[in-house]
Amino acid sequence: MAIALAPAALERARRFLASSPEALGLRFGVTRTGCSGWGYVVDLAHDEQPGDVVSEQDGVRIYVDAQSLPMVDGTEIDFAQKGLNQEFVFRNPNAAAECGCGESFTTDAAKAL
């Protein structure tokens, strides 16, 4: 599995984890949503679920469930501030299309599900 955190996302993840010392790391995956079908989910991982694939980057563990992995493998997560807005930004080589509003995406892997 290759999920990478850009420097800004790595710093943001470290701040989240420092404020929740009981968390094991980050949980990254997808959920069905929006007009294209899939939306990204980034949260704190409080436990390891059966089937999770775990990677680590500079001391930050990233937990991805088995169903999400084909759709997010190879994704680089960044963190951007635009004016007053802050958000994670995803560069996903598996994304075949995104909806116009940018809230959801589809992949060729999604056809198999």
PDB file of N, CA, C and O in Angstrom, residues 1-77:
ATOM      1  N   MET A   1       0.856  -1.183   0.000  1.00  0.00           N
ATOM      2  CA  MET A   1       0.000   0.000   0.000  1.00  0.00           C
ATOM      3  C   MET A   1       0.890   1.229   0.000  1.00  0.00           C
ATOM      4  O   MET A   1       1.888   1.284   0.698  1.00  0.00           O
ATOM      5  N   ALA A   2       0.490   2.213  -0.774  1.00  0.00           N
ATOM      6  CA  ALA A   2       1.264   3.448  -0.857  1.00  0.00           C
ATOM      7  C   ALA A   2       0.340   4.651  -0.678  1.00  0.00           C
ATOM      8  O   ALA A   2      -0.209   5.161  -1.633  1.00  0.00           O
ATOM      9  N   ILE A   3       0.137   5.056   0.556  1.00  0.00           N
ATOM     10  CA  ILE A   3      -0.556   6.302   0.860  1.00  0.00           C
ATOM     11  C   ILE A   3       0.525   7.234   1.385  1.00  0.00           C
ATOM     12  O   ILE A   3       1.260   6.886   2.303  1.00  0.00           O
ATOM     13  N   ALA A   4       0.644   8.406   0.784  1.00  0.00           N
ATOM     14  CA  ALA A   4       1.696   9.346   1.183  1.00  0.00           C
ATOM     15  C   ALA A   4       1.076  10.624   1.727  1.00  0.00           C
ATOM     16  O   ALA A   4       0.055  11.089   1.228  1.00  0.00           O
ATOM     17  N   LEU A   5       1.712  11.150   2.750  1.00  0.00           N
ATOM     18  CA  LEU A   5       1.311  12.436   3.322  1.00  0.00           C
ATOM     19  C   LEU A   5       2.324  13.488   2.888  1.00  0.00           C
ATOM     20  O   LEU A   5       3.520  13.343   3.148  1.00  0.00           O
ATOM     21  N   ALA A   6       1.845  14.525   2.213  1.00  0.00           N
ATOM     22  CA  ALA A   6       2.705  15.661   1.876  1.00  0.00           C
ATOM     23  C   ALA A   6       3.090  16.356   3.190  1.00  0.00           C
ATOM     24  O   ALA A   6       2.431  16.154   4.221  1.00  0.00           O
ATOM     25  N   PRO A   7       4.146  17.152   3.209  1.00  0.00           N
ATOM     26  CA  PRO A   7       4.593  17.776   4.458  1.00  0.00           C
ATOM     27  C   PRO A   7       3.494  18.504   5.236  1.00  0.00           C
ATOM     28  O   PRO A   7       3.400  18.372   6.458  1.00  0.00           O
ATOM     29  N   ALA A   8       2.639  19.268   4.565  1.00  0.00           N
ATOM     30  CA  ALA A   8       1.577  19.999   5.272  1.00  0.00           C
ATOM     31  C   ALA A   8       0.564  19.040   5.889  1.00  0.00           C
ATOM     32  O   ALA A   8       0.088  19.258   7.007  1.00  0.00           O
ATOM     33  N   ALA A   9       0.229  17.959   5.201  1.00  0.00           N
ATOM     34  CA  ALA A   9      -0.712  16.969   5.733  1.00  0.00           C
ATOM     35  C   ALA A   9      -0.082  16.197   6.888  1.00  0.00           C
ATOM     36  O   ALA A   9      -0.757  15.874   7.875  1.00  0.00           O
ATOM     37  N   LEU A  10       1.189  15.910   6.783  1.00  0.00           N
ATOM     38  CA  LEU A  10       1.892  15.221   7.861  1.00  0.00           C
ATOM     39  C   LEU A  10       1.881  16.067   9.131  1.00  0.00           C
ATOM     40  O   LEU A  10       1.599  15.571  10.228  1.00  0.00           O
ATOM     41  N   GLU A  11       2.135  17.375   8.989  1.00  0.00           N
ATOM     42  CA  GLU A  11       2.108  18.278  10.144  1.00  0.00           C
ATOM     43  C   GLU A  11       0.706  18.361  10.735  1.00  0.00           C
ATOM     44  O   GLU A  11       0.531  18.336  11.957  1.00  0.00           O
ATOM     45  N   ARG A  12      -0.309  18.455   9.895  1.00  0.00           N
ATOM     46  CA  ARG A  12      -1.699  18.510  10.372  1.00  0.00           C
ATOM     47  C   ARG A  12      -2.065  17.206  11.101  1.00  0.00           C
ATOM     48  O   ARG A  12      -2.697  17.238  12.152  1.00  0.00           O
ATOM     49  N   ALA A  13      -1.652  16.079  10.555  1.00  0.00           N
ATOM     50  CA  ALA A  13      -1.915  14.786  11.191  1.00  0.00           C
ATOM     51  C   ALA A  13      -1.241  14.712  12.564  1.00  0.00           C
ATOM     52  O   ALA A  13      -1.849  14.243  13.537  1.00  0.00           O
ATOM     53  N   ARG A  14      -0.030  15.174  12.652  1.00  0.00           N
ATOM     54  CA  ARG A  14       0.673  15.164  13.945  1.00  0.00           C
ATOM     55  C   ARG A  14      -0.053  16.020  14.984  1.00  0.00           C
ATOM     56  O   ARG A  14      -0.139  15.650  16.151  1.00  0.00           O
ATOM     57  N   ARG A  15      -0.594  17.160  14.557  1.00  0.00           N
ATOM     58  CA  ARG A  15      -1.351  18.007  15.493  1.00  0.00           C
ATOM     59  C   ARG A  15      -2.633  17.321  15.945  1.00  0.00           C
ATOM     60  O   ARG A  15      -2.981  17.361  17.123  1.00  0.00           O
ATOM     61  N   PHE A  16      -3.350  16.682  15.014  1.00  0.00           N
ATOM     62  CA  PHE A  16      -4.554  15.925  15.381  1.00  0.00           C
ATOM     63  C   PHE A  16      -4.207  14.829  16.388  1.00  0.00           C
ATOM     64  O   PHE A  16      -4.887  14.655  17.391  1.00  0.00           O
ATOM     65  N   LEU A  17      -3.147  14.094  16.104  1.00  0.00           N
ATOM     66  CA  LEU A  17      -2.766  12.973  16.969  1.00  0.00           C
ATOM     67  C   LEU A  17      -2.277  13.456  18.334  1.00  0.00           C
ATOM     68  O   LEU A  17      -2.539  12.803  19.346  1.00  0.00           O
ATOM     69  N   ALA A  18      -1.604  14.589  18.382  1.00  0.00           N
ATOM     70  CA  ALA A  18      -1.141  15.134  19.665  1.00  0.00           C
ATOM     71  C   ALA A  18      -2.327  15.532  20.541  1.00  0.00           C
ATOM     72  O   ALA A  18      -2.262  15.426  21.768  1.00  0.00           O
ATOM     73  N   SER A  19      -3.427  15.951  19.928  1.00  0.00           N
ATOM     74  CA  SER A  19      -4.598  16.357  20.706  1.00  0.00           C
ATOM     75  C   SER A  19      -5.451  15.150  21.123  1.00  0.00           C
ATOM     76  O   SER A  19      -6.367  15.302  21.922  1.00  0.00           O
ATOM     77  N   SER A  20      -5.153  13.979  20.592  1.00  0.00           N
ATOM     78  CA  SER A  20      -5.872  12.745  20.928  1.00  0.00           C
ATOM     79  C   SER A  20      -4.859  11.631  21.134  1.00  0.00           C
ATOM     80  O   SER A  20      -4.703  10.751  20.283  1.00  0.00           O
ATOM     81  N   PRO A  21      -4.144  11.632  22.271  1.00  0.00           N
ATOM     82  CA  PRO A  21      -3.062  10.665  22.464  1.00  0.00           C
ATOM     83  C   PRO A  21      -3.515   9.206  22.458  1.00  0.00           C
ATOM     84  O   PRO A  21      -2.703   8.314  22.236  1.00  0.00           O
ATOM     85  N   GLU A  22      -4.820   8.946  22.656  1.00  0.00           N
ATOM     86  CA  GLU A  22      -5.297   7.558  22.636  1.00  0.00           C
ATOM     87  C   GLU A  22      -5.446   7.021  21.212  1.00  0.00           C
ATOM     88  O   GLU A  22      -5.579   5.821  21.003  1.00  0.00           O
ATOM     89  N   ALA A  23      -5.413   7.901  20.204  1.00  0.00           N
ATOM     90  CA  ALA A  23      -5.551   7.476  18.811  1.00  0.00           C
ATOM     91  C   ALA A  23      -4.303   6.729  18.356  1.00  0.00           C
ATOM     92  O   ALA A  23      -3.182   7.064  18.737  1.00  0.00           O
ATOM     93  N   LEU A  24      -4.523   5.718  17.526  1.00  0.00           N
ATOM     94  CA  LEU A  24      -3.420   4.917  16.997  1.00  0.00           C
ATOM     95  C   LEU A  24      -2.770   5.570  15.784  1.00  0.00           C
ATOM     96  O   LEU A  24      -1.616   5.311  15.473  1.00  0.00           O
ATOM     97  N   GLY A  25      -3.537   6.383  15.066  1.00  0.00           N
ATOM     98  CA  GLY A  25      -3.061   7.002  13.846  1.00  0.00           C
ATOM     99  C   GLY A  25      -4.234   7.580  13.084  1.00  0.00           C
ATOM    100  O   GLY A  25      -5.270   7.900  13.674  1.00  0.00           O
ATOM    101  N   LEU A  26      -4.096   7.687  11.772  1.00  0.00           N
ATOM    102  CA  LEU A  26      -5.165   8.188  10.917  1.00  0.00           C
ATOM    103  C   LEU A  26      -5.900   7.027  10.260  1.00  0.00           C
ATOM    104  O   LEU A  26      -5.291   6.030   9.900  1.00  0.00           O
ATOM    105  N   ARG A  27      -7.199   7.178  10.085  1.00  0.00           N
ATOM    106  CA  ARG A  27      -7.992   6.237   9.296  1.00  0.00           C
ATOM    107  C   ARG A  27      -8.347   6.961   8.007  1.00  0.00           C
ATOM    108  O   ARG A  27      -8.869   8.063   8.019  1.00  0.00           O
ATOM    109  N   PHE A  28      -8.026   6.318   6.881  1.00  0.00           N
ATOM    110  CA  PHE A  28      -8.274   6.889   5.560  1.00  0.00           C
ATOM    111  C   PHE A  28      -9.047   5.871   4.741  1.00  0.00           C
ATOM    112  O   PHE A  28      -8.708   4.694   4.716  1.00  0.00           O
ATOM    113  N   GLY A  29     -10.101   6.328   4.104  1.00  0.00           N
ATOM    114  CA  GLY A  29     -10.893   5.430   3.275  1.00  0.00           C
ATOM    115  C   GLY A  29     -11.905   6.197   2.471  1.00  0.00           C
ATOM    116  O   GLY A  29     -11.776   7.410   2.275  1.00  0.00           O
ATOM    117  N   VAL A  30     -12.913   5.481   2.006  1.00  0.00           N
ATOM    118  CA  VAL A  30     -13.968   6.083   1.210  1.00  0.00           C
ATOM    119  C   VAL A  30     -15.324   5.671   1.746  1.00  0.00           C
ATOM    120  O   VAL A  30     -15.461   4.670   2.447  1.00  0.00           O
ATOM    121  N   THR A  31     -16.322   6.465   1.409  1.00  0.00           N
ATOM    122  CA  THR A  31     -17.710   6.149   1.723  1.00  0.00           C
ATOM    123  C   THR A  31     -18.552   6.546   0.514  1.00  0.00           C
ATOM    124  O   THR A  31     -18.177   7.450  -0.234  1.00  0.00           O
ATOM    125  N   ARG A  32     -19.665   5.869   0.325  1.00  0.00           N
ATOM    126  CA  ARG A  32     -20.566   6.221  -0.788  1.00  0.00           C
ATOM    127  C   ARG A  32     -21.218   7.563  -0.486  1.00  0.00           C
ATOM    128  O   ARG A  32     -21.804   7.748   0.564  1.00  0.00           O
ATOM    129  N   THR A  33     -21.092   8.483  -1.430  1.00  0.00           N
ATOM    130  CA  THR A  33     -21.645   9.821  -1.243  1.00  0.00           C
ATOM    131  C   THR A  33     -21.594  10.592  -2.551  1.00  0.00           C
ATOM    132  O   THR A  33     -20.886  10.204  -3.476  1.00  0.00           O
ATOM    133  N   GLY A  34     -22.291  11.681  -2.625  1.00  0.00           N
ATOM    134  CA  GLY A  34     -22.191  12.624  -3.739  1.00  0.00           C
ATOM    135  C   GLY A  34     -22.671  12.079  -5.062  1.00  0.00           C
ATOM    136  O   GLY A  34     -23.149  10.960  -5.171  1.00  0.00           O
ATOM    137  N   CYS A  35     -22.500  12.887  -6.080  1.00  0.00           N
ATOM    138  CA  CYS A  35     -23.024  12.527  -7.398  1.00  0.00           C
ATOM    139  C   CYS A  35     -22.111  11.585  -8.173  1.00  0.00           C
ATOM    140  O   CYS A  35     -22.557  10.951  -9.120  1.00  0.00           O
ATOM    141  N   SER A  36     -20.839  11.465  -7.792  1.00  0.00           N
ATOM    142  CA  SER A  36     -19.946  10.538  -8.489  1.00  0.00           C
ATOM    143  C   SER A  36     -19.811   9.204  -7.771  1.00  0.00           C
ATOM    144  O   SER A  36     -19.262   8.270  -8.329  1.00  0.00           O
ATOM    145  N   GLY A  37     -20.248   9.118  -6.542  1.00  0.00           N
ATOM    146  CA  GLY A  37     -20.278   7.816  -5.885  1.00  0.00           C
ATOM    147  C   GLY A  37     -19.418   7.638  -4.652  1.00  0.00           C
ATOM    148  O   GLY A  37     -19.814   6.961  -3.728  1.00  0.00           O
ATOM    149  N   TRP A  38     -18.220   8.193  -4.611  1.00  0.00           N
ATOM    150  CA  TRP A  38     -17.322   7.970  -3.485  1.00  0.00           C
ATOM    151  C   TRP A  38     -16.792   9.292  -2.951  1.00  0.00           C
ATOM    152  O   TRP A  38     -16.456  10.186  -3.720  1.00  0.00           O
ATOM    153  N   GLY A  39     -16.680   9.384  -1.632  1.00  0.00           N
ATOM    154  CA  GLY A  39     -16.073  10.535  -0.984  1.00  0.00           C
ATOM    155  C   GLY A  39     -14.999  10.049  -0.028  1.00  0.00           C
ATOM    156  O   GLY A  39     -15.085   8.946   0.521  1.00  0.00           O
ATOM    157  N   TYR A  40     -13.975  10.837   0.157  1.00  0.00           N
ATOM    158  CA  TYR A  40     -12.884  10.485   1.060  1.00  0.00           C
ATOM    159  C   TYR A  40     -13.299  10.681   2.509  1.00  0.00           C
ATOM    160  O   TYR A  40     -14.052  11.598   2.835  1.00  0.00           O
ATOM    161  N   VAL A  41     -12.764   9.833   3.376  1.00  0.00           N
ATOM    162  CA  VAL A  41     -12.977   9.947   4.808  1.00  0.00           C
ATOM    163  C   VAL A  41     -11.603   9.934   5.474  1.00  0.00           C
ATOM    164  O   VAL A  41     -10.812   9.013   5.252  1.00  0.00           O
ATOM    165  N   VAL A  42     -11.326  10.964   6.253  1.00  0.00           N
ATOM    166  CA  VAL A  42     -10.100  11.023   7.047  1.00  0.00           C
ATOM    167  C   VAL A  42     -10.531  11.262   8.484  1.00  0.00           C
ATOM    168  O   VAL A  42     -11.272  12.199   8.770  1.00  0.00           O
ATOM    169  N   ASP A  43     -10.082  10.398   9.374  1.00  0.00           N
ATOM    170  CA  ASP A  43     -10.463  10.498  10.783  1.00  0.00           C
ATOM    171  C   ASP A  43      -9.328   9.921  11.618  1.00  0.00           C
ATOM    172  O   ASP A  43      -8.354   9.387  11.078  1.00  0.00           O
ATOM    173  N   LEU A  44      -9.474  10.013  12.921  1.00  0.00           N
ATOM    174  CA  LEU A  44      -8.520   9.374  13.808  1.00  0.00           C
ATOM    175  C   LEU A  44      -8.869   7.897  13.931  1.00  0.00           C
ATOM    176  O   LEU A  44     -10.051   7.537  13.993  1.00  0.00           O
ATOM    177  N   ALA A  45      -7.863   7.045  13.942  1.00  0.00           N
ATOM    178  CA  ALA A  45      -8.068   5.607  14.140  1.00  0.00           C
ATOM    179  C   ALA A  45      -7.926   5.314  15.625  1.00  0.00           C
ATOM    180  O   ALA A  45      -6.882   5.566  16.213  1.00  0.00           O
ATOM    181  N   HIS A  46      -8.997   4.801  16.213  1.00  0.00           N
ATOM    182  CA  HIS A  46      -8.961   4.467  17.638  1.00  0.00           C
ATOM    183  C   HIS A  46      -8.798   2.979  17.871  1.00  0.00           C
ATOM    184  O   HIS A  46      -8.561   2.554  19.003  1.00  0.00           O
ATOM    185  N   ASP A  47      -8.959   2.192  16.816  1.00  0.00           N
ATOM    186  CA  ASP A  47      -8.727   0.751  16.920  1.00  0.00           C
ATOM    187  C   ASP A  47      -8.395   0.217  15.535  1.00  0.00           C
ATOM    188  O   ASP A  47      -8.636   0.863  14.532  1.00  0.00           O
ATOM    189  N   GLU A  48      -7.798  -0.962  15.514  1.00  0.00           N
ATOM    190  CA  GLU A  48      -7.495  -1.615  14.251  1.00  0.00           C
ATOM    191  C   GLU A  48      -8.616  -2.597  13.955  1.00  0.00           C
ATOM    192  O   GLU A  48      -8.965  -3.420  14.787  1.00  0.00           O
ATOM    193  N   GLN A  49      -9.198  -2.475  12.761  1.00  0.00           N
ATOM    194  CA  GLN A  49     -10.303  -3.327  12.347  1.00  0.00           C
ATOM    195  C   GLN A  49      -9.771  -4.526  11.562  1.00  0.00           C
ATOM    196  O   GLN A  49      -8.726  -4.434  10.911  1.00  0.00           O
ATOM    197  N   PRO A  50     -10.495  -5.649  11.606  1.00  0.00           N
ATOM    198  CA  PRO A  50     -10.079  -6.793  10.788  1.00  0.00           C
ATOM    199  C   PRO A  50      -9.993  -6.379   9.316  1.00  0.00           C
ATOM    200  O   PRO A  50     -10.869  -5.691   8.800  1.00  0.00           O
ATOM    201  N   GLY A  51      -8.920  -6.748   8.657  1.00  0.00           N
ATOM    202  CA  GLY A  51      -8.735  -6.416   7.249  1.00  0.00           C
ATOM    203  C   GLY A  51      -8.027  -5.101   6.992  1.00  0.00           C
ATOM    204  O   GLY A  51      -7.696  -4.795   5.849  1.00  0.00           O
ATOM    205  N   ASP A  52      -7.804  -4.301   8.039  1.00  0.00           N
ATOM    206  CA  ASP A  52      -7.082  -3.041   7.850  1.00  0.00           C
ATOM    207  C   ASP A  52      -5.680  -3.302   7.314  1.00  0.00           C
ATOM    208  O   ASP A  52      -5.015  -4.261   7.708  1.00  0.00           O
ATOM    209  N   VAL A  53      -5.248  -2.432   6.429  1.00  0.00           N
ATOM    210  CA  VAL A  53      -3.865  -2.412   5.977  1.00  0.00           C
ATOM    211  C   VAL A  53      -3.252  -1.176   6.611  1.00  0.00           C
ATOM    212  O   VAL A  53      -3.826  -0.086   6.550  1.00  0.00           O
ATOM    213  N   VAL A  54      -2.104  -1.354   7.246  1.00  0.00           N
ATOM    214  CA  VAL A  54      -1.490  -0.256   7.999  1.00  0.00           C
ATOM    215  C   VAL A  54      -0.130   0.082   7.389  1.00  0.00           C
ATOM    216  O   VAL A  54       0.686  -0.799   7.139  1.00  0.00           O
ATOM    217  N   SER A  55       0.086   1.366   7.145  1.00  0.00           N
ATOM    218  CA  SER A  55       1.394   1.838   6.722  1.00  0.00           C
ATOM    219  C   SER A  55       1.815   2.931   7.690  1.00  0.00           C
ATOM    220  O   SER A  55       1.018   3.422   8.484  1.00  0.00           O
ATOM    221  N   GLU A  56       3.076   3.296   7.623  1.00  0.00           N
ATOM    222  CA  GLU A  56       3.579   4.335   8.524  1.00  0.00           C
ATOM    223  C   GLU A  56       4.493   5.271   7.754  1.00  0.00           C
ATOM    224  O   GLU A  56       5.285   4.833   6.920  1.00  0.00           O
ATOM    225  N   GLN A  57       4.349   6.550   8.026  1.00  0.00           N
ATOM    226  CA  GLN A  57       5.207   7.566   7.424  1.00  0.00           C
ATOM    227  C   GLN A  57       5.667   8.508   8.517  1.00  0.00           C
ATOM    228  O   GLN A  57       4.845   9.179   9.147  1.00  0.00           O
ATOM    229  N   ASP A  58       6.945   8.570   8.745  1.00  0.00           N
ATOM    230  CA  ASP A  58       7.548   9.475   9.725  1.00  0.00           C
ATOM    231  C   ASP A  58       6.820   9.430  11.063  1.00  0.00           C
ATOM    232  O   ASP A  58       6.519  10.469  11.668  1.00  0.00           O
ATOM    233  N   GLY A  59       6.499   8.222  11.527  1.00  0.00           N
ATOM    234  CA  GLY A  59       5.867   8.046  12.839  1.00  0.00           C
ATOM    235  C   GLY A  59       4.352   8.157  12.845  1.00  0.00           C
ATOM    236  O   GLY A  59       3.733   7.963  13.882  1.00  0.00           O
ATOM    237  N   VAL A  60       3.715   8.455  11.711  1.00  0.00           N
ATOM    238  CA  VAL A  60       2.258   8.541  11.636  1.00  0.00           C
ATOM    239  C   VAL A  60       1.737   7.283  10.944  1.00  0.00           C
ATOM    240  O   VAL A  60       2.097   7.015   9.790  1.00  0.00           O
ATOM    241  N   ARG A  61       0.912   6.530  11.641  1.00  0.00           N
ATOM    242  CA  ARG A  61       0.310   5.325  11.067  1.00  0.00           C
ATOM    243  C   ARG A  61      -0.964   5.690  10.321  1.00  0.00           C
ATOM    244  O   ARG A  61      -1.748   6.521  10.782  1.00  0.00           O
ATOM    245  N   ILE A  62      -1.153   5.029   9.179  1.00  0.00           N
ATOM    246  CA  ILE A  62      -2.334   5.244   8.345  1.00  0.00           C
ATOM    247  C   ILE A  62      -3.040   3.903   8.181  1.00  0.00           C
ATOM    248  O   ILE A  62      -2.448   2.943   7.686  1.00  0.00           O
ATOM    249  N   TYR A  63      -4.308   3.849   8.619  1.00  0.00           N
ATOM    250  CA  TYR A  63      -5.119   2.635   8.569  1.00  0.00           C
ATOM    251  C   TYR A  63      -6.117   2.765   7.414  1.00  0.00           C
ATOM    252  O   TYR A  63      -6.860   3.742   7.338  1.00  0.00           O
ATOM    253  N   VAL A  64      -6.129   1.767   6.533  1.00  0.00           N
ATOM    254  CA  VAL A  64      -7.054   1.753   5.393  1.00  0.00           C
ATOM    255  C   VAL A  64      -7.780   0.412   5.393  1.00  0.00           C
ATOM    256  O   VAL A  64      -7.136  -0.646   5.468  1.00  0.00           O
ATOM    257  N   ASP A  65      -9.114   0.458   5.306  1.00  0.00           N
ATOM    258  CA  ASP A  65      -9.874  -0.792   5.269  1.00  0.00           C
ATOM    259  C   ASP A  65      -9.711  -1.454   3.898  1.00  0.00           C
ATOM    260  O   ASP A  65      -9.410  -0.800   2.907  1.00  0.00           O
ATOM    261  N   ALA A  66      -9.916  -2.776   3.869  1.00  0.00           N
ATOM    262  CA  ALA A  66      -9.679  -3.559   2.658  1.00  0.00           C
ATOM    263  C   ALA A  66     -10.567  -3.121   1.490  1.00  0.00           C
ATOM    264  O   ALA A  66     -10.135  -3.170   0.334  1.00  0.00           O
ATOM    265  N   GLN A  67     -11.801  -2.698   1.743  1.00  0.00           N
ATOM    266  CA  GLN A  67     -12.696  -2.289   0.663  1.00  0.00           C
ATOM    267  C   GLN A  67     -12.226  -0.981   0.023  1.00  0.00           C
ATOM    268  O   GLN A  67     -12.329  -0.804  -1.188  1.00  0.00           O
ATOM    269  N   SER A  68     -11.699  -0.068   0.826  1.00  0.00           N
ATOM    270  CA  SER A  68     -11.247   1.224   0.303  1.00  0.00           C
ATOM    271  C   SER A  68      -9.914   1.131  -0.431  1.00  0.00           C
ATOM    272  O   SER A  68      -9.649   1.920  -1.339  1.00  0.00           O
ATOM    273  N   LEU A  69      -9.083   0.192  -0.038  1.00  0.00           N
ATOM    274  CA  LEU A  69      -7.709   0.143  -0.541  1.00  0.00           C
ATOM    275  C   LEU A  69      -7.582   0.200  -2.065  1.00  0.00           C
ATOM    276  O   LEU A  69      -6.786   1.002  -2.571  1.00  0.00           O
ATOM    277  N   PRO A  70      -8.351  -0.582  -2.848  1.00  0.00           N
ATOM    278  CA  PRO A  70      -8.169  -0.497  -4.308  1.00  0.00           C
ATOM    279  C   PRO A  70      -8.473   0.889  -4.877  1.00  0.00           C
ATOM    280  O   PRO A  70      -7.944   1.253  -5.920  1.00  0.00           O
ATOM    281  N   MET A  71      -9.296   1.653  -4.186  1.00  0.00           N
ATOM    282  CA  MET A  71      -9.678   2.970  -4.699  1.00  0.00           C
ATOM    283  C   MET A  71      -8.743   4.083  -4.248  1.00  0.00           C
ATOM    284  O   MET A  71      -8.742   5.163  -4.838  1.00  0.00           O
ATOM    285  N   VAL A  72      -7.956   3.837  -3.198  1.00  0.00           N
ATOM    286  CA  VAL A  72      -7.095   4.910  -2.685  1.00  0.00           C
ATOM    287  C   VAL A  72      -5.608   4.579  -2.733  1.00  0.00           C
ATOM    288  O   VAL A  72      -4.786   5.438  -2.433  1.00  0.00           O
ATOM    289  N   ASP A  73      -5.249   3.365  -3.103  1.00  0.00           N
ATOM    290  CA  ASP A  73      -3.839   2.987  -3.145  1.00  0.00           C
ATOM    291  C   ASP A  73      -3.087   3.935  -4.077  1.00  0.00           C
ATOM    292  O   ASP A  73      -3.508   4.183  -5.203  1.00  0.00           O
ATOM    293  N   GLY A  74      -2.004   4.500  -3.606  1.00  0.00           N
ATOM    294  CA  GLY A  74      -1.202   5.435  -4.387  1.00  0.00           C
ATOM    295  C   GLY A  74      -1.569   6.894  -4.182  1.00  0.00           C
ATOM    296  O   GLY A  74      -0.948   7.775  -4.772  1.00  0.00           O
ATOM    297  N   THR A  75      -2.549   7.170  -3.327  1.00  0.00           N
ATOM    298  CA  THR A  75      -3.002   8.543  -3.102  1.00  0.00           C
ATOM    299  C   THR A  75      -1.990   9.337  -2.282  1.00  0.00           C
ATOM    300  O   THR A  75      -1.432   8.834  -1.313  1.00  0.00           O
ATOM    301  N   GLU A  76      -1.783  10.577  -2.677  1.00  0.00           N
ATOM    302  CA  GLU A  76      -1.026  11.514  -1.862  1.00  0.00           C
ATOM    303  C   GLU A  76      -2.036  12.466  -1.226  1.00  0.00           C
ATOM    304  O   GLU A  76      -2.875  13.040  -1.914  1.00  0.00           O
ATOM    305  N   ILE A  77      -1.948  12.596   0.094  1.00  0.00           N
ATOM    306  CA  ILE A  77      -2.820  13.499   0.837  1.00  0.00           C
ATOM    307  C   ILE A  77      -2.024  14.750   1.171  1.00  0.00           C
ATOM    308  O   ILE A  77      -0.923  14.666   1.704  1.00  0.00           O
TER     309      ILE A  77
END
